[in-house]
Short mmCIF file of C-alpha atoms in Angstrom, two decimals:
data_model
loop_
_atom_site.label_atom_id
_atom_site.label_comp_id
_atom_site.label_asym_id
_atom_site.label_seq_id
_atom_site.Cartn_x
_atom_site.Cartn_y
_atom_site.Cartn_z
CA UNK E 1 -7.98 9.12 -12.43
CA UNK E 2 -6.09 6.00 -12.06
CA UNK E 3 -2.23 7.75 -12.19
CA UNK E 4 -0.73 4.40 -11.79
CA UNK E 5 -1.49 1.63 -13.39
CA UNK E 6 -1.36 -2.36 -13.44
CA UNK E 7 -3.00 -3.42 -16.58
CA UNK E 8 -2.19 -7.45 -15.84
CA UNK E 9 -4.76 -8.61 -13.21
CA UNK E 10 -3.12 -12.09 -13.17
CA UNK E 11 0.05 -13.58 -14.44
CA UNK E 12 1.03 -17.51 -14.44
CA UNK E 13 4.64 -18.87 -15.15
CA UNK E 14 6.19 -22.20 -14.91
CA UNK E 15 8.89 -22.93 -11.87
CA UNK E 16 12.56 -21.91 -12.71
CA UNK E 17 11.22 -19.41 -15.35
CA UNK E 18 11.00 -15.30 -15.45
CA UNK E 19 8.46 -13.35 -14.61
CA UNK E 20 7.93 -9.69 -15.45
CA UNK E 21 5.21 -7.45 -13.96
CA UNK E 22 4.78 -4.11 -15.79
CA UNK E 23 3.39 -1.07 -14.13
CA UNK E 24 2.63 2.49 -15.81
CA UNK E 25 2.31 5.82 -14.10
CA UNK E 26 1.00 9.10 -15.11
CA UNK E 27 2.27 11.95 -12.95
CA UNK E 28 5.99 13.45 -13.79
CA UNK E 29 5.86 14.70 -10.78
CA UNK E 30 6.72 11.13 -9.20
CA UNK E 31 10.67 10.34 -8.01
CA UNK E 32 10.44 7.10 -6.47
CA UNK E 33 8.75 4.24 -7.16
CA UNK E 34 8.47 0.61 -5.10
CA UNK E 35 7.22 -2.74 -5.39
CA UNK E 36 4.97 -4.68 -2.50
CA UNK E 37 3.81 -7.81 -2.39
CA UNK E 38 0.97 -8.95 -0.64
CA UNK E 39 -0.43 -12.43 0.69
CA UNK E 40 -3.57 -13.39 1.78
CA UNK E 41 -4.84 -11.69 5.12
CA UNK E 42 -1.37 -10.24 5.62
CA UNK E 43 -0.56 -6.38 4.43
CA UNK E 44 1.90 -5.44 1.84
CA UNK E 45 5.31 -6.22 2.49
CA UNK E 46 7.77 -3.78 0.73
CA UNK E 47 10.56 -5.64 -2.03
CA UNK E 48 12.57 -3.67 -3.61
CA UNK E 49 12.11 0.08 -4.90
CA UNK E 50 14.07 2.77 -7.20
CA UNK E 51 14.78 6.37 -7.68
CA UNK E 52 14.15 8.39 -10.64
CA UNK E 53 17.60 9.05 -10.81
CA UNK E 54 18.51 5.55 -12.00
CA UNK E 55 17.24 2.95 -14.37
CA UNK E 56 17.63 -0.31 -12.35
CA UNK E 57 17.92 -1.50 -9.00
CA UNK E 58 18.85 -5.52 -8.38
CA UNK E 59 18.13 -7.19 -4.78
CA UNK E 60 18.81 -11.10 -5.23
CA UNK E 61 16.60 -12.78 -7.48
CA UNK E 62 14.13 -9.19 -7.62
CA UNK E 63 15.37 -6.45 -10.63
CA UNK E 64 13.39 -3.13 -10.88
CA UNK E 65 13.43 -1.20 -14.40
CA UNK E 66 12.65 2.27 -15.04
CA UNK E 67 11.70 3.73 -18.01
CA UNK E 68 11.05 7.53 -17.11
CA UNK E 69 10.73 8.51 -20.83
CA UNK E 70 8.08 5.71 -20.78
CA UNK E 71 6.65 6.42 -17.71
CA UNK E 72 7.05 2.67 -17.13
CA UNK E 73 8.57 0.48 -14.66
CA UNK E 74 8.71 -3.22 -14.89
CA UNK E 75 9.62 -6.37 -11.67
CA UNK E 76 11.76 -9.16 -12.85
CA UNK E 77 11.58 -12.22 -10.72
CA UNK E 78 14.22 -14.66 -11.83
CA UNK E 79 13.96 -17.62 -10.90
CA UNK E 80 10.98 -17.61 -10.19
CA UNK E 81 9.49 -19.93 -6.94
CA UNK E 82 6.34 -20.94 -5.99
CA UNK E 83 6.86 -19.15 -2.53
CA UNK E 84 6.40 -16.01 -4.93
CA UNK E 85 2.95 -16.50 -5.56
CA UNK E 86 0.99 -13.36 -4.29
CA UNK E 87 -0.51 -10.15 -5.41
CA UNK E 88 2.29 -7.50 -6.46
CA UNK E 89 1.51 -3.84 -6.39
CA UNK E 90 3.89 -0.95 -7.79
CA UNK E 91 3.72 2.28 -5.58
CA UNK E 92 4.67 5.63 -6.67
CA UNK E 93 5.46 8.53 -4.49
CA UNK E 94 7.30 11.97 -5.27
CA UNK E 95 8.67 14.69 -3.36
CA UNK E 96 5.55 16.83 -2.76
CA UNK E 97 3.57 13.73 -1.52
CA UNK E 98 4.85 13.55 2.17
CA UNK E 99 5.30 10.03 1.85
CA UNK E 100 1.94 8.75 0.76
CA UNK E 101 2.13 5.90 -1.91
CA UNK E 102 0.26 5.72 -4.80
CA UNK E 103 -0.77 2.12 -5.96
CA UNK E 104 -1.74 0.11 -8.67
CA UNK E 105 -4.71 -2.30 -8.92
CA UNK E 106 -2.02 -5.35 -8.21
CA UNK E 107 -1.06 -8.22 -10.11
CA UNK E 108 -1.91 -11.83 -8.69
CA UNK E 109 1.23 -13.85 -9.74
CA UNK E 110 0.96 -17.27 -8.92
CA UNK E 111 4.36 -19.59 -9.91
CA UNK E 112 3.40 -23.28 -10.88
CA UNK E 113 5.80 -26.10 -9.43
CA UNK O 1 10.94 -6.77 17.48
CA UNK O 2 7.01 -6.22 17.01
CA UNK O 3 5.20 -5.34 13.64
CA UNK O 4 2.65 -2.95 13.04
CA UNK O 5 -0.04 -4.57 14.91
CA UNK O 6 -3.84 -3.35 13.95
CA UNK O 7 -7.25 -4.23 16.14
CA UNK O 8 -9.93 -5.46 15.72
CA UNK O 9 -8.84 -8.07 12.62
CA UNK O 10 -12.47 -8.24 11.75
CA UNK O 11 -15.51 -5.76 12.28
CA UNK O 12 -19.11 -5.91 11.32
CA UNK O 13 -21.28 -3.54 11.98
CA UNK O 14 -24.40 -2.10 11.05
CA UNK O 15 -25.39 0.85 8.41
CA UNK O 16 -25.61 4.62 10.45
CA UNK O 17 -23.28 3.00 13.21
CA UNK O 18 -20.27 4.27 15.01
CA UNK O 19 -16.79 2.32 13.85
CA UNK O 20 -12.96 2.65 15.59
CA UNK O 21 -10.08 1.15 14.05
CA UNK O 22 -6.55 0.75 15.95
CA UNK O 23 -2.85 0.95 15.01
CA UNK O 24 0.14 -0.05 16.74
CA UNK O 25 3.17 1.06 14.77
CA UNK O 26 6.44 -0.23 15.09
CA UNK O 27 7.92 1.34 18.15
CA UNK O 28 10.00 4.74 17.59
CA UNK O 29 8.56 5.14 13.91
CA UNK O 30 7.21 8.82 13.75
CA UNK O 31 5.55 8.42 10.67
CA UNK O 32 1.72 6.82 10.39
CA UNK O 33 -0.38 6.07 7.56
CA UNK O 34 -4.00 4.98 7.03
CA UNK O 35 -4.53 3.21 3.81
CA UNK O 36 -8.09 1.73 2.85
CA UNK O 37 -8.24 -1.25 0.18
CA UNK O 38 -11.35 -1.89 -1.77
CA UNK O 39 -11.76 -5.57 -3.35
CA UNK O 40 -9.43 -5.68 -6.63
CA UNK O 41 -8.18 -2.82 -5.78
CA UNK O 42 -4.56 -1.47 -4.59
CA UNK O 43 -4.48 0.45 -1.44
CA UNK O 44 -5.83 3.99 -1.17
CA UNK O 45 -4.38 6.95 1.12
CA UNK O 46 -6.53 8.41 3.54
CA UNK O 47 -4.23 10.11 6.25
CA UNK O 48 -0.37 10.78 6.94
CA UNK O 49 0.57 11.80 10.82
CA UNK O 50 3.61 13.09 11.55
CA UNK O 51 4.41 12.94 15.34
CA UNK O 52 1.10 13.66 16.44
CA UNK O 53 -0.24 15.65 14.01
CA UNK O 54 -1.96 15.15 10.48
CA UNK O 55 0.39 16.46 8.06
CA UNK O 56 -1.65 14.92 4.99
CA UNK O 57 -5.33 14.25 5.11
CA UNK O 58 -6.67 14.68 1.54
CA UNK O 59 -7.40 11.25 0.96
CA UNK O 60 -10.13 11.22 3.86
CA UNK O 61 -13.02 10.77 1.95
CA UNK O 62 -15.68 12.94 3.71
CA UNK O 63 -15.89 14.36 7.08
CA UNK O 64 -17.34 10.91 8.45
CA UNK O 65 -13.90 10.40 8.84
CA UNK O 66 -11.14 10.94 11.65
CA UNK O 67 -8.10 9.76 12.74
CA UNK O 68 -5.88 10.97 15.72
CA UNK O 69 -2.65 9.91 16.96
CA UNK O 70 -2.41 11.80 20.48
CA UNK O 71 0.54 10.52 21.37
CA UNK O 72 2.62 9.76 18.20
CA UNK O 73 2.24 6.32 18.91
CA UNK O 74 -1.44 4.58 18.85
CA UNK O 75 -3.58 6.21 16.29
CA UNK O 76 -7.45 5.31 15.68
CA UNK O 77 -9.19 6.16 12.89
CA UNK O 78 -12.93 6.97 13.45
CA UNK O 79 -15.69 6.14 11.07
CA UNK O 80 -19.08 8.03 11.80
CA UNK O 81 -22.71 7.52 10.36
CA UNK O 82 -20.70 4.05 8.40
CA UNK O 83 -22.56 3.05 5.13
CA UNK O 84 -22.22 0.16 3.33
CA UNK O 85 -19.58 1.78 0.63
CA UNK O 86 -17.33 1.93 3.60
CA UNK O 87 -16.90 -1.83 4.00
CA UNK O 88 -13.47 -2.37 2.89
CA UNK O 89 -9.98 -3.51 4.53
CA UNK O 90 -8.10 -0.60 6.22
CA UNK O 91 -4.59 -0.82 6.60
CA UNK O 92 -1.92 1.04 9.10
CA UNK O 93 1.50 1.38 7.85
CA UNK O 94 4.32 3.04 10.03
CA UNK O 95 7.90 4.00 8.70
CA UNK O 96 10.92 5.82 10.81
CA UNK O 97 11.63 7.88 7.64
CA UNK O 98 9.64 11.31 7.62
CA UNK O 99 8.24 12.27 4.29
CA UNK O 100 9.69 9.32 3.88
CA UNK O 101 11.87 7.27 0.91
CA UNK O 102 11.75 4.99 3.19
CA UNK O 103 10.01 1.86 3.53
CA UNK O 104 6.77 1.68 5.04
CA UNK O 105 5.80 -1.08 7.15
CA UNK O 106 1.86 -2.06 7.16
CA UNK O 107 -0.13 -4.00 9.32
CA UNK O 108 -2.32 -7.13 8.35
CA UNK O 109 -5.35 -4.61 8.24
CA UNK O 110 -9.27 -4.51 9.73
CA UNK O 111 -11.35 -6.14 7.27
CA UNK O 112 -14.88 -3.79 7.89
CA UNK O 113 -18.02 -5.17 6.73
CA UNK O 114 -20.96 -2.75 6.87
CA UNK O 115 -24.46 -4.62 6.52
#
């Protein structure tokens, strides 16, 4: 069972704009939650994460949301750049999971000039 | 300072062959992780090491696989009897946190093609 989730495979948006990738999970039992981005024959590189004990977490132009009731957590990219085309993938982890991250199938974001 | 550094980049090998991947973690992190990435798909865990030891290895697959870290440094993960399912990118990641919030730093992975 897939217990988080990336339903968007792809996602386009224009220079200058926003761009929101959504992830879901299924396991209560996850406390922490992060956001990786990935390039072409590189490996993830971690961006920005949050704790279950808050709803939002801003690093520059990245914004993390958590919706526990939801059991959602969206990425805001604003502005967006073209640099910031890549795969995104949300990660999940919780207290009983020594570490290991959970991740979604990845979104492939690509930003047009 | 260094990344996590994984060898070979590439590796092709045949069906019923022997396979070892390498990871170099950043230096000083005690915590190791072996991740395996299917096409379209996110990573997968397959083993957590603590110092030296496997703390977490429920996401090893079958007992095909191994993976040692003798040293709390270098760790290799072993592939045994390889079939073509197996052909996938496996990726390292190393973080100084242990069962960690922290970040976790991967490698560029070992892309393994099994003909």
């Amino acid at each position: 069972d897939q217990q988080v989730k990336q339903n968007s495979p792809s996602l386009s948006v224009q220079e200058g704009r926003i761009s929101i990738l959504n992830c879901d999970y299924t396991n209560s039992m996850f406390d922490y939650f992060l956001w990786y981005k990935k390039y072409p024959a590189e490996g993830p590189t971690f961006l920005i994460s949050i704790s279950s004990i808050k709803d939002k977490n801003e690093d520059g132009r990245f914004t993390v949301f958590l919706n526990k009731s939801a059991k959602h957590l969206s990425l805001h990219i604003v502005p967006s750049q073209p640099g910031d085309s890549a795969v995104y993938f949300c990660a999940a982890t919780g207290s009983g999971n020594t570490g290991k991250l959970i991740f979604g199938q990845g979104t492939t974001l690509q930003v047009k000039p | 300072g260094a990344g996590v550094s994984q060898t070979p980049s590439n590796k092709v090998t045949e069906k019923g062959k022997y396979v070892e991947l390498r990871c170099d973690p950043i230096s000083g992190h005690t915590a190791l992780y072996w991740y395996r990435q299917s096409l379209g798909q996110g990573p997968e865990f397959l083993i957590y090491f603590q110092g030296t030891g496997a703390a977490d290895d429920s996401g090893l697959p079958n007992d095909r696989f191994f993976a040692v870290r003798p040293e709390g440094s270098v760790s290799t993960l072993k592939i045994q009897r390889t079939e073509r399912g197996d052909s996938a990118v496996y990726l390292c990641a190393s973080s100084s946190y242990s069962g960690t919030r922290g970040e976790q730093f991967f490698g560029p992975g070992t892309r393994l093609t099994v003909l």
